Amino acid sequence: MLYLLGVNLPDAKAVPTALTHIYGIGPHTAASVCHKLGIHPRCRLADLPEAKITQLSALLNTLTIDAELLRETRNKITVMVQSGRYRGARHKASLPVNGQRTHTNRMTAKKLNGRWMAARQYSSARTACAPARTPQPPYALAASRAISLLSIFRRIL
Amino acid sequence: MVRAKWKGPFLIPLPRPASPADPVRTQARSSTIIASQINKKFLVHNGKDYVPVFVTEQMVGRKLGEFAFTRKAFSFKKKDDKKRPAYNISVSP
């Protein structure tokens, strides 16, 4: 696992695919980043030389991804709600924002639309309804692995 | 699609109220809010009534109708219906 810019990237995967695991990078951006740096699209992350990885992280720092993107999105939605716009009210009520019907079929909106507002209120709510990938520092992963190993040993002994 | 920038904002000539302190009563929901309208009060039509809208800096570039909801908020609990405002009532100065 390569730890890049706050995200663990799977080593065994091809570079463009691995980059999509970063919040804010999809297949298109990943492909263009690899093209800019001259990385072959089928090259694995584990096979990249150190110099390339430095170049990669330098380029990724210029893009709006991860925590920055989340912050920007959250700010935009907060402004919407504060100024009293219709779109803001829909976000607040966890209802569809883009003019869909609500007589039926609003379950996805109920699940997803309220999360930007909920994260403001309670810090614990962020882990409960956070978007897809939350970056985890390596020591937390190692600690959780150690605890699980210990429990297995205890059961054997 | 967002309106092309070279065209400039979509504006409808708004009526001037009797005194500057009076709100501007308008049915022009699609008129863009410009910087000169900040800190002014509007009464925007929502199909039935005129909704008070107090323009702040965050609202510039949006349309007047975005702040005058056209539907009543719905809730399954009957007691919530009375609590909920029928439409958005913006912060008054």
Short mmCIF file of C-alpha atoms in Angstrom, two decimals:
data_model
loop_
_atom_site.label_atom_id
_atom_site.label_comp_id
_atom_site.label_asym_id
_atom_site.label_seq_id
_atom_site.Cartn_x
_atom_site.Cartn_y
_atom_site.Cartn_z
CA MET A 1 0.00 0.00 0.00
CA LEU A 2 1.50 3.27 -1.09
CA TYR A 3 0.56 6.14 1.20
CA LEU A 4 0.09 9.14 -1.08
CA LEU A 5 -1.40 12.50 -0.07
CA GLY A 6 -3.37 11.10 2.82
CA VAL A 7 -4.76 8.10 0.97
CA ASN A 8 -3.61 4.50 0.85
CA LEU A 9 -3.31 3.41 -2.75
CA PRO A 10 -3.31 -0.29 -3.65
CA ASP A 11 0.19 -1.19 -4.95
CA ALA A 12 -0.86 -4.08 -7.13
CA LYS A 13 -3.14 -1.99 -9.34
CA ALA A 14 -2.31 -0.04 -12.49
CA VAL A 15 -1.46 3.59 -11.79
CA PRO A 16 -4.57 5.21 -13.34
CA THR A 17 -6.88 2.77 -11.55
CA ALA A 18 -5.08 3.26 -8.26
CA LEU A 19 -5.33 7.05 -8.55
CA THR A 20 -9.13 6.86 -8.83
CA HIS A 21 -9.16 5.74 -5.20
CA ILE A 22 -8.41 9.37 -4.30
CA TYR A 23 -11.55 11.43 -3.69
CA GLY A 24 -11.79 13.86 -6.58
CA ILE A 25 -9.91 11.84 -9.17
CA GLY A 26 -11.84 9.75 -11.64
CA PRO A 27 -10.72 7.74 -14.66
CA HIS A 28 -10.43 10.83 -16.87
CA THR A 29 -8.21 12.88 -14.55
CA ALA A 30 -6.13 9.84 -13.67
CA ALA A 31 -5.48 9.12 -17.35
CA SER A 32 -4.47 12.73 -18.06
CA VAL A 33 -2.16 12.83 -15.01
CA CYS A 34 -0.39 9.66 -16.18
CA HIS A 35 -0.15 11.02 -19.71
CA LYS A 36 1.43 14.27 -18.46
CA LEU A 37 4.07 12.41 -16.44
CA GLY A 38 4.80 9.81 -19.10
CA ILE A 39 3.56 6.86 -17.02
CA HIS A 40 2.39 3.89 -19.07
CA PRO A 41 -1.33 3.20 -18.39
CA ARG A 42 -0.63 -0.44 -17.53
CA CYS A 43 2.30 0.30 -15.20
CA ARG A 44 1.70 -0.87 -11.62
CA LEU A 45 2.03 1.53 -8.68
CA ALA A 46 4.60 -0.78 -7.06
CA ASP A 47 6.83 -0.54 -10.14
CA LEU A 48 7.05 3.26 -10.17
CA PRO A 49 10.49 4.71 -9.32
CA GLU A 50 10.75 7.14 -6.38
CA ALA A 51 11.38 10.14 -8.65
CA LYS A 52 8.13 9.46 -10.51
CA ILE A 53 6.20 9.21 -7.26
CA THR A 54 7.56 12.59 -6.18
CA GLN A 55 6.52 14.09 -9.51
CA LEU A 56 3.12 12.46 -9.14
CA SER A 57 2.47 13.87 -5.68
CA ALA A 58 3.68 17.31 -6.83
CA LEU A 59 1.19 17.27 -9.70
CA LEU A 60 -1.63 15.99 -7.51
CA ASN A 61 -1.00 18.79 -5.03
CA THR A 62 -1.97 21.31 -7.69
CA LEU A 63 -5.36 19.67 -8.22
CA THR A 64 -8.36 20.20 -5.96
CA ILE A 65 -8.84 16.79 -4.41
CA ASP A 66 -9.61 15.06 -1.13
CA ALA A 67 -9.97 17.35 1.90
CA GLU A 68 -9.84 20.55 -0.18
CA LEU A 69 -12.60 19.35 -2.47
CA LEU A 70 -14.74 18.28 0.46
CA ARG A 71 -14.25 21.65 2.11
CA GLU A 72 -15.15 23.53 -1.08
CA THR A 73 -18.27 21.46 -1.69
CA ARG A 74 -19.39 21.82 1.90
CA ASN A 75 -18.86 25.59 1.73
CA LYS A 76 -20.83 25.93 -1.48
CA ILE A 77 -23.75 24.01 -0.03
CA THR A 78 -23.62 25.97 3.24
CA VAL A 79 -23.80 29.22 1.26
CA MET A 80 -26.81 27.85 -0.61
CA VAL A 81 -28.58 27.08 2.63
CA GLN A 82 -27.62 30.35 4.32
CA SER A 83 -28.78 32.59 1.50
CA GLY A 84 -32.16 30.87 1.53
CA ARG A 85 -32.10 29.42 -1.95
CA TYR A 86 -34.48 26.69 -3.06
CA ARG A 87 -31.53 24.34 -3.68
CA GLY A 88 -30.25 24.95 -0.15
CA ALA A 89 -33.64 24.12 1.35
CA ARG A 90 -33.67 20.84 -0.60
CA HIS A 91 -30.23 19.91 0.74
CA LYS A 92 -31.33 20.71 4.26
CA ALA A 93 -34.47 18.60 3.93
CA SER A 94 -32.54 15.70 2.33
CA LEU A 95 -34.82 15.85 -0.70
CA PRO A 96 -33.99 15.71 -4.41
CA VAL A 97 -32.34 18.91 -5.59
CA ASN A 98 -32.57 18.62 -9.35
CA GLY A 99 -36.33 18.75 -9.81
CA GLN A 100 -37.15 15.06 -9.52
CA ARG A 101 -40.52 13.85 -8.36
CA THR A 102 -41.05 13.31 -4.64
CA HIS A 103 -44.48 11.69 -4.69
CA THR A 104 -42.49 8.48 -5.02
CA ASN A 105 -38.80 7.64 -5.40
CA ARG A 106 -36.87 9.91 -3.09
CA MET A 107 -34.96 7.30 -1.07
CA THR A 108 -31.53 7.98 -2.60
CA ALA A 109 -31.93 11.67 -1.84
CA LYS A 110 -33.01 10.91 1.72
CA LYS A 111 -29.83 8.87 2.16
CA LEU A 112 -27.32 11.14 0.45
CA ASN A 113 -28.45 14.75 0.39
CA GLY A 114 -28.44 15.52 4.08
CA ARG A 115 -24.82 14.52 4.70
CA TRP A 116 -23.26 17.88 3.89
CA MET A 117 -25.41 19.62 6.45
CA ALA A 118 -25.16 16.86 9.06
CA ALA A 119 -21.36 17.03 9.05
CA ARG A 120 -21.58 20.61 10.30
CA GLN A 121 -23.55 19.75 13.40
CA TYR A 122 -21.80 16.80 15.01
CA SER A 123 -18.23 15.67 14.48
CA SER A 124 -19.32 12.06 15.01
CA ALA A 125 -21.88 12.40 12.22
CA ARG A 126 -19.09 12.85 9.70
CA THR A 127 -17.90 9.25 10.10
CA ALA A 128 -21.48 8.00 10.01
CA CYS A 129 -22.47 9.61 6.73
CA ALA A 130 -19.16 10.58 5.13
CA PRO A 131 -18.73 10.28 1.35
CA ALA A 132 -17.13 7.12 -0.11
CA ARG A 133 -13.49 7.12 1.00
CA THR A 134 -12.28 8.50 4.32
CA PRO A 135 -8.47 8.72 4.44
CA GLN A 136 -7.02 6.64 7.28
CA PRO A 137 -3.53 7.31 8.66
CA PRO A 138 -1.26 4.22 8.54
CA TYR A 139 -0.77 3.99 12.31
CA ALA A 140 -4.53 3.59 12.84
CA LEU A 141 -4.62 0.70 10.37
CA ALA A 142 -1.55 -0.92 11.93
CA ALA A 143 -3.00 -0.53 15.41
CA SER A 144 -6.31 -2.10 14.41
CA ARG A 145 -4.45 -4.96 12.74
CA ALA A 146 -2.32 -5.48 15.86
CA ILE A 147 -5.41 -5.60 18.05
CA SER A 148 -7.09 -8.14 15.80
CA LEU A 149 -3.91 -10.31 15.77
CA LEU A 150 -3.70 -10.15 19.56
CA SER A 151 -7.29 -11.29 19.91
CA ILE A 152 -6.57 -14.24 17.60
CA PHE A 153 -3.48 -15.21 19.67
CA ARG A 154 -5.49 -14.95 22.90
CA ARG A 155 -8.04 -17.36 21.57
CA ILE A 156 -5.34 -19.87 20.59
CA LEU A 157 -3.52 -19.62 23.95
CA MET B 1 -26.98 25.70 -19.14
CA VAL B 2 -25.69 28.83 -17.48
CA ARG B 3 -26.31 32.02 -19.46
CA ALA B 4 -23.36 32.97 -21.66
CA LYS B 5 -21.13 35.57 -20.05
CA TRP B 6 -20.83 37.80 -23.09
CA LYS B 7 -24.59 38.36 -23.02
CA GLY B 8 -24.48 39.90 -19.56
CA PRO B 9 -27.00 39.14 -16.79
CA PHE B 10 -30.68 38.71 -17.65
CA LEU B 11 -32.41 41.78 -16.25
CA ILE B 12 -36.00 42.90 -16.20
CA PRO B 13 -36.59 46.59 -15.48
CA LEU B 14 -37.94 46.64 -11.93
CA PRO B 15 -40.44 49.22 -10.70
CA ARG B 16 -39.17 51.90 -8.40
CA PRO B 17 -41.08 52.03 -5.08
CA ALA B 18 -42.63 55.22 -3.70
CA SER B 19 -39.86 55.64 -1.09
CA PRO B 20 -36.43 53.91 -0.92
CA ALA B 21 -37.46 52.13 2.29
CA ASP B 22 -40.41 50.39 0.61
CA PRO B 23 -39.92 46.89 -0.75
CA VAL B 24 -40.02 46.45 -4.52
CA ARG B 25 -43.05 44.44 -5.51
CA THR B 26 -42.28 42.32 -8.53
CA GLN B 27 -43.32 39.28 -10.52
CA ALA B 28 -39.99 39.21 -12.31
CA ARG B 29 -38.67 36.01 -10.73
CA SER B 30 -36.22 35.42 -13.56
CA SER B 31 -34.46 38.72 -13.13
CA THR B 32 -30.84 38.34 -12.00
CA ILE B 33 -29.81 40.01 -8.75
CA ILE B 34 -27.07 42.59 -9.27
CA ALA B 35 -24.69 44.18 -6.82
CA SER B 36 -26.62 47.45 -6.69
CA GLN B 37 -29.60 45.58 -5.21
CA ILE B 38 -27.81 44.45 -2.04
CA ASN B 39 -29.52 45.44 1.23
CA LYS B 40 -32.78 46.14 -0.58
CA LYS B 41 -36.10 44.52 0.18
CA PHE B 42 -38.15 42.80 -2.51
CA LEU B 43 -41.59 41.24 -2.56
CA VAL B 44 -41.26 38.42 -5.08
CA HIS B 45 -44.31 36.69 -6.51
CA ASN B 46 -44.58 32.94 -5.99
CA GLY B 47 -47.74 32.44 -8.00
CA LYS B 48 -50.06 33.37 -5.17
CA ASP B 49 -48.51 35.83 -2.74
CA TYR B 50 -45.56 38.16 -2.62
CA VAL B 51 -42.70 36.75 -0.54
CA PRO B 52 -40.34 39.11 1.29
CA VAL B 53 -36.74 38.71 0.14
CA PHE B 54 -33.92 40.70 1.67
CA VAL B 55 -30.95 40.71 -0.70
CA THR B 56 -27.54 39.91 0.77
CA GLU B 57 -24.11 39.69 -0.82
CA GLN B 58 -24.36 35.90 -1.20
CA MET B 59 -27.40 36.29 -3.45
CA VAL B 60 -25.78 38.34 -6.22
CA GLY B 61 -25.77 36.45 -9.51
CA ARG B 62 -28.83 34.36 -8.55
CA LYS B 63 -32.38 35.00 -9.65
CA LEU B 64 -35.08 36.55 -7.49
CA GLY B 65 -37.34 33.52 -7.87
CA GLU B 66 -34.80 31.20 -6.18
CA PHE B 67 -35.65 32.78 -2.85
CA ALA B 68 -39.43 32.74 -3.22
CA PHE B 69 -40.56 29.15 -2.89
CA THR B 70 -43.56 28.20 -4.96
CA ARG B 71 -44.73 25.19 -2.99
CA LYS B 72 -45.73 24.73 0.60
CA ALA B 73 -43.37 22.56 2.65
CA PHE B 74 -44.91 19.17 3.34
CA SER B 75 -44.57 16.97 6.40
CA PHE B 76 -46.27 13.73 7.35
CA LYS B 77 -46.74 14.89 10.93
CA LYS B 78 -49.70 17.23 11.14
CA LYS B 79 -48.22 19.30 13.96
CA ASP B 80 -45.13 20.07 11.84
CA ASP B 81 -47.29 21.66 9.14
CA LYS B 82 -48.17 24.57 11.40
CA LYS B 83 -44.55 25.05 12.49
CA ARG B 84 -43.16 25.05 8.98
CA PRO B 85 -43.29 28.38 7.14
CA ALA B 86 -45.23 28.13 3.92
CA TYR B 87 -42.35 29.65 2.02
CA ASN B 88 -38.91 30.97 2.66
CA ILE B 89 -38.88 34.06 4.79
CA SER B 90 -35.41 35.58 4.52
CA VAL B 91 -33.51 37.32 7.27
CA SER B 92 -34.97 40.76 7.81
CA PRO B 93 -32.63 43.68 8.55
#
